[in-house]
CSV table of C-alpha atoms in Angstrom, one decimal:
chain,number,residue,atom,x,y,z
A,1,UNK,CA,88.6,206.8,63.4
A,2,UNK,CA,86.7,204.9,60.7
A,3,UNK,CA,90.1,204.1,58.8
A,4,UNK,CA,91.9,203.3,62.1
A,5,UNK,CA,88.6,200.2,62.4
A,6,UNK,CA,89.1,199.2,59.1
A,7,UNK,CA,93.1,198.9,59.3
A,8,UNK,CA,92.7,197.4,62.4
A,9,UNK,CA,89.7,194.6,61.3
A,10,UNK,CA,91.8,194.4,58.1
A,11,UNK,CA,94.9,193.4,60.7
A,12,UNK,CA,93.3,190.7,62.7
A,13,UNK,CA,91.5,189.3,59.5
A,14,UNK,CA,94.9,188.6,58.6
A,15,UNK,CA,95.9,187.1,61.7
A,16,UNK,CA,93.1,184.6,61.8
A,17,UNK,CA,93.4,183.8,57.8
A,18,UNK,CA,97.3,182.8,58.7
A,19,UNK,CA,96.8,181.1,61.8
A,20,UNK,CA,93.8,178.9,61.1
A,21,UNK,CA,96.2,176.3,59.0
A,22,UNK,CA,98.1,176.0,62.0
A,23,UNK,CA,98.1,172.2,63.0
A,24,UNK,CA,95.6,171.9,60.2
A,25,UNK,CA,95.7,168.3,59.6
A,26,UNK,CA,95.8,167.1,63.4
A,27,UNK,CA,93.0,168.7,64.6
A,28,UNK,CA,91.2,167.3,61.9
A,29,UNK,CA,91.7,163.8,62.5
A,30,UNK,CA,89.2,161.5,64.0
A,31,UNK,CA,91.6,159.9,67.2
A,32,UNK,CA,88.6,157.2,67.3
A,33,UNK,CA,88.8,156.0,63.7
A,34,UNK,CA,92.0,154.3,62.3
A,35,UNK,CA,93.4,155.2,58.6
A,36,UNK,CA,95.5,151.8,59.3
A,37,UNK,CA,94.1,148.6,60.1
A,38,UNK,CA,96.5,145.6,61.8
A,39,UNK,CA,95.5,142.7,60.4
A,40,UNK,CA,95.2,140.9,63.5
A,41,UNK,CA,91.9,142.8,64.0
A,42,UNK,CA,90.2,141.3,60.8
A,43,UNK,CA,90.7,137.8,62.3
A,44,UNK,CA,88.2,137.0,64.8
A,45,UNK,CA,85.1,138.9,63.0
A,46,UNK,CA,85.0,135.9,60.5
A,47,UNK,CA,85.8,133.3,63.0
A,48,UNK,CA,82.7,135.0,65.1
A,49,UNK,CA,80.4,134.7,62.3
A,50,UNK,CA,81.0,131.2,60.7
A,51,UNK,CA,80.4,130.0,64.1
A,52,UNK,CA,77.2,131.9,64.6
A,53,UNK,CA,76.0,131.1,61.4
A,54,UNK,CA,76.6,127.4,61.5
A,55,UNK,CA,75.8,127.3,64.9
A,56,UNK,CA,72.5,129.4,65.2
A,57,UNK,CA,69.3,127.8,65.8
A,58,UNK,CA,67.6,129.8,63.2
A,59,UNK,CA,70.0,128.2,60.9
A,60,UNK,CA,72.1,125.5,61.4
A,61,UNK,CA,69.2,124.4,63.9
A,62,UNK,CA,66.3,124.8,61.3
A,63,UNK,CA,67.8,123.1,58.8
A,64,UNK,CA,70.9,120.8,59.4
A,65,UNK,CA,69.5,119.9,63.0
A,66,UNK,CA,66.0,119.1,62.2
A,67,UNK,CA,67.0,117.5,59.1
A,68,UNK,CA,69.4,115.4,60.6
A,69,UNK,CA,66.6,114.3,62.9
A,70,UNK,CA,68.5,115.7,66.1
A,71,UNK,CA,65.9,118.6,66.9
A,72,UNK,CA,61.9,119.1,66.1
A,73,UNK,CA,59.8,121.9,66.2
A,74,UNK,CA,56.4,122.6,67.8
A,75,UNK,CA,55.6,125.3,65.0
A,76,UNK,CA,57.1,127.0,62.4
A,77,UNK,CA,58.2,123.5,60.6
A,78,UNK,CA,58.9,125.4,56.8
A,79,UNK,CA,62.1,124.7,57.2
A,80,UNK,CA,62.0,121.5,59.0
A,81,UNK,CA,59.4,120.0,56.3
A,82,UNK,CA,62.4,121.1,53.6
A,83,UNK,CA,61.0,124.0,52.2
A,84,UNK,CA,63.7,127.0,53.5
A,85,UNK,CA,62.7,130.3,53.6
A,86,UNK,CA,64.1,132.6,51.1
A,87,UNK,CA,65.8,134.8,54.2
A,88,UNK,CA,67.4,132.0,55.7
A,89,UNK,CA,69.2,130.5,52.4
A,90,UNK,CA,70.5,134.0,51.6
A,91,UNK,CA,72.3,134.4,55.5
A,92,UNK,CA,74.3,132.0,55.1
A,93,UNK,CA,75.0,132.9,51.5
A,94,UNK,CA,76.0,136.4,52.5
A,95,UNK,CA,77.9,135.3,55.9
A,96,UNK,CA,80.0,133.4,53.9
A,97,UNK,CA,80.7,135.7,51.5
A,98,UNK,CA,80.8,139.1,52.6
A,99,UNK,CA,82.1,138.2,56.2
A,100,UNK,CA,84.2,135.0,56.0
A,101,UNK,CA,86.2,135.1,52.5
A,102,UNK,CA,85.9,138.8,51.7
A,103,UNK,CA,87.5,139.8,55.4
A,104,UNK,CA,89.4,136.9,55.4
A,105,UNK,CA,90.8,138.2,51.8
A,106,UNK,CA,91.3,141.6,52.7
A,107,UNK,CA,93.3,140.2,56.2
A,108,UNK,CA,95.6,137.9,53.9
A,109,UNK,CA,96.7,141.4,52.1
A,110,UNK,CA,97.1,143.5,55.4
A,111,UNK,CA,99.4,140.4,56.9
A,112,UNK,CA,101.3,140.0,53.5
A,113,UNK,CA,102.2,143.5,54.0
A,114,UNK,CA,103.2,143.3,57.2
A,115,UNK,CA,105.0,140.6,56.5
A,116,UNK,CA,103.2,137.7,58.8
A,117,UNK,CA,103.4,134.3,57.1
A,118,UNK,CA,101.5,132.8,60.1
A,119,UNK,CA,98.3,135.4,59.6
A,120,UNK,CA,98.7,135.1,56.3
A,121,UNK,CA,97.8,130.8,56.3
A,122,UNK,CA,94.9,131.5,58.6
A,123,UNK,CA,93.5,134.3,56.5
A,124,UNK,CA,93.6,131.2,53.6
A,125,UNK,CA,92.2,128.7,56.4
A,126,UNK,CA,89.4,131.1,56.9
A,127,UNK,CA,88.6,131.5,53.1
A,128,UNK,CA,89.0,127.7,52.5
A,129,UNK,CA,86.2,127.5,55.5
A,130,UNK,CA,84.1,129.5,53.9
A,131,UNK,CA,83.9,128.4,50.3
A,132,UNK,CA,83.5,124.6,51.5
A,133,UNK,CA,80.8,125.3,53.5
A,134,UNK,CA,79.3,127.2,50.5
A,135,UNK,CA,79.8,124.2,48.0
A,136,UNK,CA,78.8,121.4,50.6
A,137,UNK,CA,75.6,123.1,50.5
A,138,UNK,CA,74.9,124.8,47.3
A,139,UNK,CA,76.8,122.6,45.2
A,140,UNK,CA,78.4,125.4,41.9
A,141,UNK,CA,79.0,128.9,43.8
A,142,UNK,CA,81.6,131.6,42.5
A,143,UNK,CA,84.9,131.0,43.3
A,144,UNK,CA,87.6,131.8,40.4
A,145,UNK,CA,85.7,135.1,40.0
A,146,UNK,CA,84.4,135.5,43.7
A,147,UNK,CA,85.0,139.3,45.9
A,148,UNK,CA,86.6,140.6,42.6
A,149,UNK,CA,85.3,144.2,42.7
A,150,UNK,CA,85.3,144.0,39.0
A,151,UNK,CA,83.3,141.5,38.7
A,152,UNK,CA,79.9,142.4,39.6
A,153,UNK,CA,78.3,138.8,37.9
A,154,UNK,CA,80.9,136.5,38.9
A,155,UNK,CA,80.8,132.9,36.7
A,156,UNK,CA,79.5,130.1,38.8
A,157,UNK,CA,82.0,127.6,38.9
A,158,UNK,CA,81.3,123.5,39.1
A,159,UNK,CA,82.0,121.6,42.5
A,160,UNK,CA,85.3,120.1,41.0
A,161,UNK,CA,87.1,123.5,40.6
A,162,UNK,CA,85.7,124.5,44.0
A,163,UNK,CA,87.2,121.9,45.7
A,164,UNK,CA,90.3,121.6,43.5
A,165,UNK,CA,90.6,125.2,44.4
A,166,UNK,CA,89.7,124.8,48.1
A,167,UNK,CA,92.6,122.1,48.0
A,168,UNK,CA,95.4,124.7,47.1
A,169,UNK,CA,94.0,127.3,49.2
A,170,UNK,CA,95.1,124.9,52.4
A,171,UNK,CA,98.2,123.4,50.3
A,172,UNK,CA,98.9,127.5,50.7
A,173,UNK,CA,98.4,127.8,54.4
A,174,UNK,CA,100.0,125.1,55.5
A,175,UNK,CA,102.9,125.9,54.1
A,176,UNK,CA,103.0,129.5,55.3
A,177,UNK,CA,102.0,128.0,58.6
A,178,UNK,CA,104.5,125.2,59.3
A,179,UNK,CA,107.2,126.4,61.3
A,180,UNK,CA,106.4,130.0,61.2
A,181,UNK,CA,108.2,132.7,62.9
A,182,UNK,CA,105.8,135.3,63.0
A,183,UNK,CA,102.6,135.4,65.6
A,184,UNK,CA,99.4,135.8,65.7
A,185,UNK,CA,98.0,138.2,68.3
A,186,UNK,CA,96.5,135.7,71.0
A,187,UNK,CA,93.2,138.1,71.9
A,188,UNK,CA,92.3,138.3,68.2
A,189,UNK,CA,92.3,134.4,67.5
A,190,UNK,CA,88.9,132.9,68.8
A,191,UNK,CA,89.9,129.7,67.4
A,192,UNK,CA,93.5,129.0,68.9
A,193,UNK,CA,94.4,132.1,71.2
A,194,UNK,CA,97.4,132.3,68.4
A,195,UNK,CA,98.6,129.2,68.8
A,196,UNK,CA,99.7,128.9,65.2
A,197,UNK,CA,101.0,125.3,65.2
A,198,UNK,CA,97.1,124.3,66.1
A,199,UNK,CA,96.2,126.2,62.7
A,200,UNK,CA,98.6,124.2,61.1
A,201,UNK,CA,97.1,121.3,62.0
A,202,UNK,CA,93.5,122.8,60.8
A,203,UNK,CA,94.5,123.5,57.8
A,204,UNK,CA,95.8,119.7,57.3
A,205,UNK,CA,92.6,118.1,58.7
A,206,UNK,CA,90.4,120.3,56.4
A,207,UNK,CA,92.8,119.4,53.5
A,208,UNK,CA,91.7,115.9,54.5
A,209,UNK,CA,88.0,116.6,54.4
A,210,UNK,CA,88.2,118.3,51.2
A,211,UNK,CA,90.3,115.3,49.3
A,212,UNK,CA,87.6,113.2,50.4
A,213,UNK,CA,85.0,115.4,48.8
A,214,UNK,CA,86.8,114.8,45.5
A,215,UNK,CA,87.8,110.8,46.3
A,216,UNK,CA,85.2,109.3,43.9
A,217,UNK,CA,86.5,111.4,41.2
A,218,UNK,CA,90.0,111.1,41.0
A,219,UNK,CA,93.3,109.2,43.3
A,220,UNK,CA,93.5,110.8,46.9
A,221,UNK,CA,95.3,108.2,48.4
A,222,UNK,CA,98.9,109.3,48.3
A,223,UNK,CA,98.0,112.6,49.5
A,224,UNK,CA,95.8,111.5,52.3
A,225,UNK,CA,99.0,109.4,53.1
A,226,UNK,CA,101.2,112.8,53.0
A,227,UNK,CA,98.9,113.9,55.9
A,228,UNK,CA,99.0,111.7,58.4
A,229,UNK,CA,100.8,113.0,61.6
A,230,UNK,CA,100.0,116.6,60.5
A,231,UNK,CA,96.3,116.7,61.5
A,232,UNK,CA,94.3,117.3,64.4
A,233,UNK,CA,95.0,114.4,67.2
A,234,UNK,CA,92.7,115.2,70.2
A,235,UNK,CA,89.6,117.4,70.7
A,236,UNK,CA,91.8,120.1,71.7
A,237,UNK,CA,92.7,120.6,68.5
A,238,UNK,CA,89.2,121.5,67.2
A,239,UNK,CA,88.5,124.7,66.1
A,240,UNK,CA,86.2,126.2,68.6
A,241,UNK,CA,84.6,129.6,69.5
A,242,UNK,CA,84.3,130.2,73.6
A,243,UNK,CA,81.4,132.5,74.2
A,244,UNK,CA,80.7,134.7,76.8
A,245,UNK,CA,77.7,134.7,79.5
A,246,UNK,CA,75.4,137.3,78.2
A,247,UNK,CA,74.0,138.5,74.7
A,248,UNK,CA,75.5,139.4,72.5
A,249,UNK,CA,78.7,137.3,72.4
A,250,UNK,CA,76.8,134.3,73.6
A,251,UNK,CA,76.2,131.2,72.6
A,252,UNK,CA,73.9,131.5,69.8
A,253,UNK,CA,71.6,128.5,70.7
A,254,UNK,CA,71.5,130.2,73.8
A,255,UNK,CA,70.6,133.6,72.8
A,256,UNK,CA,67.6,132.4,70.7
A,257,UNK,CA,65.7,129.4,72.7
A,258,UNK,CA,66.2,130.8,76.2
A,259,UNK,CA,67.2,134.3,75.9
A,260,UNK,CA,65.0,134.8,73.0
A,261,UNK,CA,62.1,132.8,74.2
A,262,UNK,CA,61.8,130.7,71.1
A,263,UNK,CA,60.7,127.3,72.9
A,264,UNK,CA,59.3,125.9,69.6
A,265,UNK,CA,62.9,123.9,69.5
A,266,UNK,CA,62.3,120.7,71.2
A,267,UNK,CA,64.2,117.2,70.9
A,268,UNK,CA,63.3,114.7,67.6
A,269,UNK,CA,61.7,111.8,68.4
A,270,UNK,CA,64.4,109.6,66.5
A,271,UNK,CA,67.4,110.6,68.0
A,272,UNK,CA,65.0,109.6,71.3
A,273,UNK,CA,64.1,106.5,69.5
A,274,UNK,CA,67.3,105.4,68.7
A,275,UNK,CA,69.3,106.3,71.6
A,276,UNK,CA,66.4,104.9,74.0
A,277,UNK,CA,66.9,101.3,72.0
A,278,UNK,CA,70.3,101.3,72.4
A,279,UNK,CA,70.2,102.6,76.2
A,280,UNK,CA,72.2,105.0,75.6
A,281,UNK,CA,73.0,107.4,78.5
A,282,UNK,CA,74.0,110.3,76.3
A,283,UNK,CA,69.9,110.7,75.6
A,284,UNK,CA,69.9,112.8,79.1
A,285,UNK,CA,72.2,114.9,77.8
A,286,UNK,CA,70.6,115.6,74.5
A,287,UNK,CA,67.4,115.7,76.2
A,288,UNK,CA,65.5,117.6,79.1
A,289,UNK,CA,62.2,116.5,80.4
A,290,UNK,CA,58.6,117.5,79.7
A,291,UNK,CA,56.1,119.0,81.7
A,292,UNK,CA,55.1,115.4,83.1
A,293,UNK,CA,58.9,114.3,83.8
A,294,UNK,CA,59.4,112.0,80.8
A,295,UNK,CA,61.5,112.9,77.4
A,296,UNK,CA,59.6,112.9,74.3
A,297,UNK,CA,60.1,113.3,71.1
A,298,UNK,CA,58.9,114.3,67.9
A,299,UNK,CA,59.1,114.1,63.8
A,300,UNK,CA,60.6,116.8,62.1
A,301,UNK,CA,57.5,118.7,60.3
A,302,UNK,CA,55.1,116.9,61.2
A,303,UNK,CA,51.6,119.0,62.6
A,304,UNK,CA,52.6,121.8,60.3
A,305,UNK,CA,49.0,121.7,58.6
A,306,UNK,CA,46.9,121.2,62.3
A,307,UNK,CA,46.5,124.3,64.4
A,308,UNK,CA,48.8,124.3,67.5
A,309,UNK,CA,49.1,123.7,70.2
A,310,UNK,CA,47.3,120.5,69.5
A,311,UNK,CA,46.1,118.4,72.3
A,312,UNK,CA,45.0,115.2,70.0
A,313,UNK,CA,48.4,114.9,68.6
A,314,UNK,CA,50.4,115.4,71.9
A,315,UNK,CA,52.7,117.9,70.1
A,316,UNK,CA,52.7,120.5,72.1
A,317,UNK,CA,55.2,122.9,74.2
A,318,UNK,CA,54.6,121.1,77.5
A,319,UNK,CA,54.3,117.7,76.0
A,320,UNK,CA,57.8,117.0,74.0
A,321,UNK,CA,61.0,117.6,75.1
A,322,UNK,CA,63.4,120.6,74.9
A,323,UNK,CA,66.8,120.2,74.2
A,324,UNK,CA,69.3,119.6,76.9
A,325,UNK,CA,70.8,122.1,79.2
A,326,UNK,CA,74.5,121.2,78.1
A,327,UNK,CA,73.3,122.8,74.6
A,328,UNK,CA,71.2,125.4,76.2
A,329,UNK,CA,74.8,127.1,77.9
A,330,UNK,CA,75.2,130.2,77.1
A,331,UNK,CA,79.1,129.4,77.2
A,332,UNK,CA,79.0,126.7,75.5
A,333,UNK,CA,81.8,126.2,72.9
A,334,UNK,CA,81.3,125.7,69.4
């Protein structure tokens, strides 16, 4: 009996040792992650973020707004009095980088594969995007060198070969993009809703910006002069993200000032200045009201060594103005 058991154990060992590789390899694939990427899918992730970034009142607002003289702050004025935090130079650094050219790279090879010339010029719009925000603001950045994975200390490279480089990058596109065959997935472009003749026109009117950066160091005119007709004619053409109604796709303004409860972003009193001098009605929209009815304004920085809220000074959450609902939407395009 005890040799029948072990013959018989023996025989459906066997049985399961030879059937367990059976469909092997499909059960063992995960039907929720992909091993193949379209590269449709790798465009609207950097489109998201630039706009975010740019866009965001903890960075495009701290800085470029209050130091344009557009927005004020009751409190937390580092920023605003030109001294960034560390955190907030490195975001954008990083977007940039990691999420807008590297993606953006790494879409240009999935479409050249593929074979889809018109992905293909907005994965170069996308980079060009990137890098010229990055050298607009930090003047020499990586670029020959940049999201090499060899490279771990890419060489910084001067503004001139940034822009030179930005320059071909769109020379690139638009020739990939005008009169293209090929589409671009309409769900996946936040810009355009792949309307590929609109990224042509991109592409030409960022060229345009970008000779300009250069003008005062070499002849742009004949190229500027190669553009015209081929740029952006209306504000339909601008590139623009259209966000949804609730957190986390929302307007980003939005999400932080009303959904976030950061009221400490109020309207400058220049822009209230100005605008009141010149009676100009747009200050309503740019504007609410305070607490008493009137709009009021005030300097970027200032109060940042008093205690706040502080009475004496009037700067205080009820006393100056927030910005204006139109900005405070959370589908507002940007």
């Amino acid at each position: 009996m005890k040799k029948i058991n072990i013959i018989l154990y023996t025989f459906l060992s066997f049985i399961l040792v030879t059937s367990c590789d059976k469909d092997f390899e499909e059960l063992n694939v995960d039907p929720n992650n992909s091993t193949a990427v379209p590269a449709h899918l790798l465009l609207g992730g950097p489109q998201r973020i630039y706009a975010n970034t740019m866009y965001s009142a903890g960075l495009g607002g701290d800085m470029g707004a209050c130091w344009a003289q557009h927005w004020s702050k009751v409190q937390y004025n580092d920023e605003a009095r030109y001294v960034p935090r560390r955190g907030s130079i490195d975001a954008i650094w990083r977007n940039m980088y990691t999420s807008v050219i590297a993606e953006s790279s790494a879409m240009y090879d999935l479409a050249e594969a593929e074979g889809n010339t018109s992905l293909m010029g907005a994965a170069l719009v996308m980079q060009a995007i990137g890098f010229q925000t990055l050298v607009d603001l930090y003047g020499p950045v990586p670029f020959t060198q940049a999201i090499d994975s060899d490279v771990l200390q890419p060489a910084y490279d001067d503004e001139a070969v940034v822009y030179e480089g930005i320059i071909s990058l769109l020379d690139r596109a638009s020739g990939l993009l005008n009169g293209s065959s090929t589409a671009i997935v309409a769900s996946s472009d936040l810009f355009y809703g792949g309307n590929v003749s609109k990224w042509y026109k991109l592409a030409n009117s960022l060229k345009f910006r970008a000779l300009m950066r250069v003008s005062s160091t070499r002849s742009v005119n004949t190229e500027l002069q190669a553009l015209m007709g081929k740029m952006f004619t209306s504000n339909d053409d601008s590139a623009q993200v259209t966000y949804l109604a609730a957190a986390p796709d929302a307007n980003p303004i939005w999400e932080t000032i009303v959904d976030g409860n950061r009221a400490e972003y109020k309207i400058n009193s220049v822009i209230v200045d100005v605008l009141t001098e010149l009676n100009d009605p747009r200050l309503s929209v740019y504007a609410g009201v305070n607490a008493s009815g009137d709009i009021v304004g005030k300097p970027s920085g200032f109060g940042a060594q008093t205690t706040l809220p502080n009475e004496g000074l009037g700067y205080t959450y009820a006393n100056i103005s927030p910005l204006g609902k139109f900005y405070l939407t959370p589908t507002l395009m940007v």
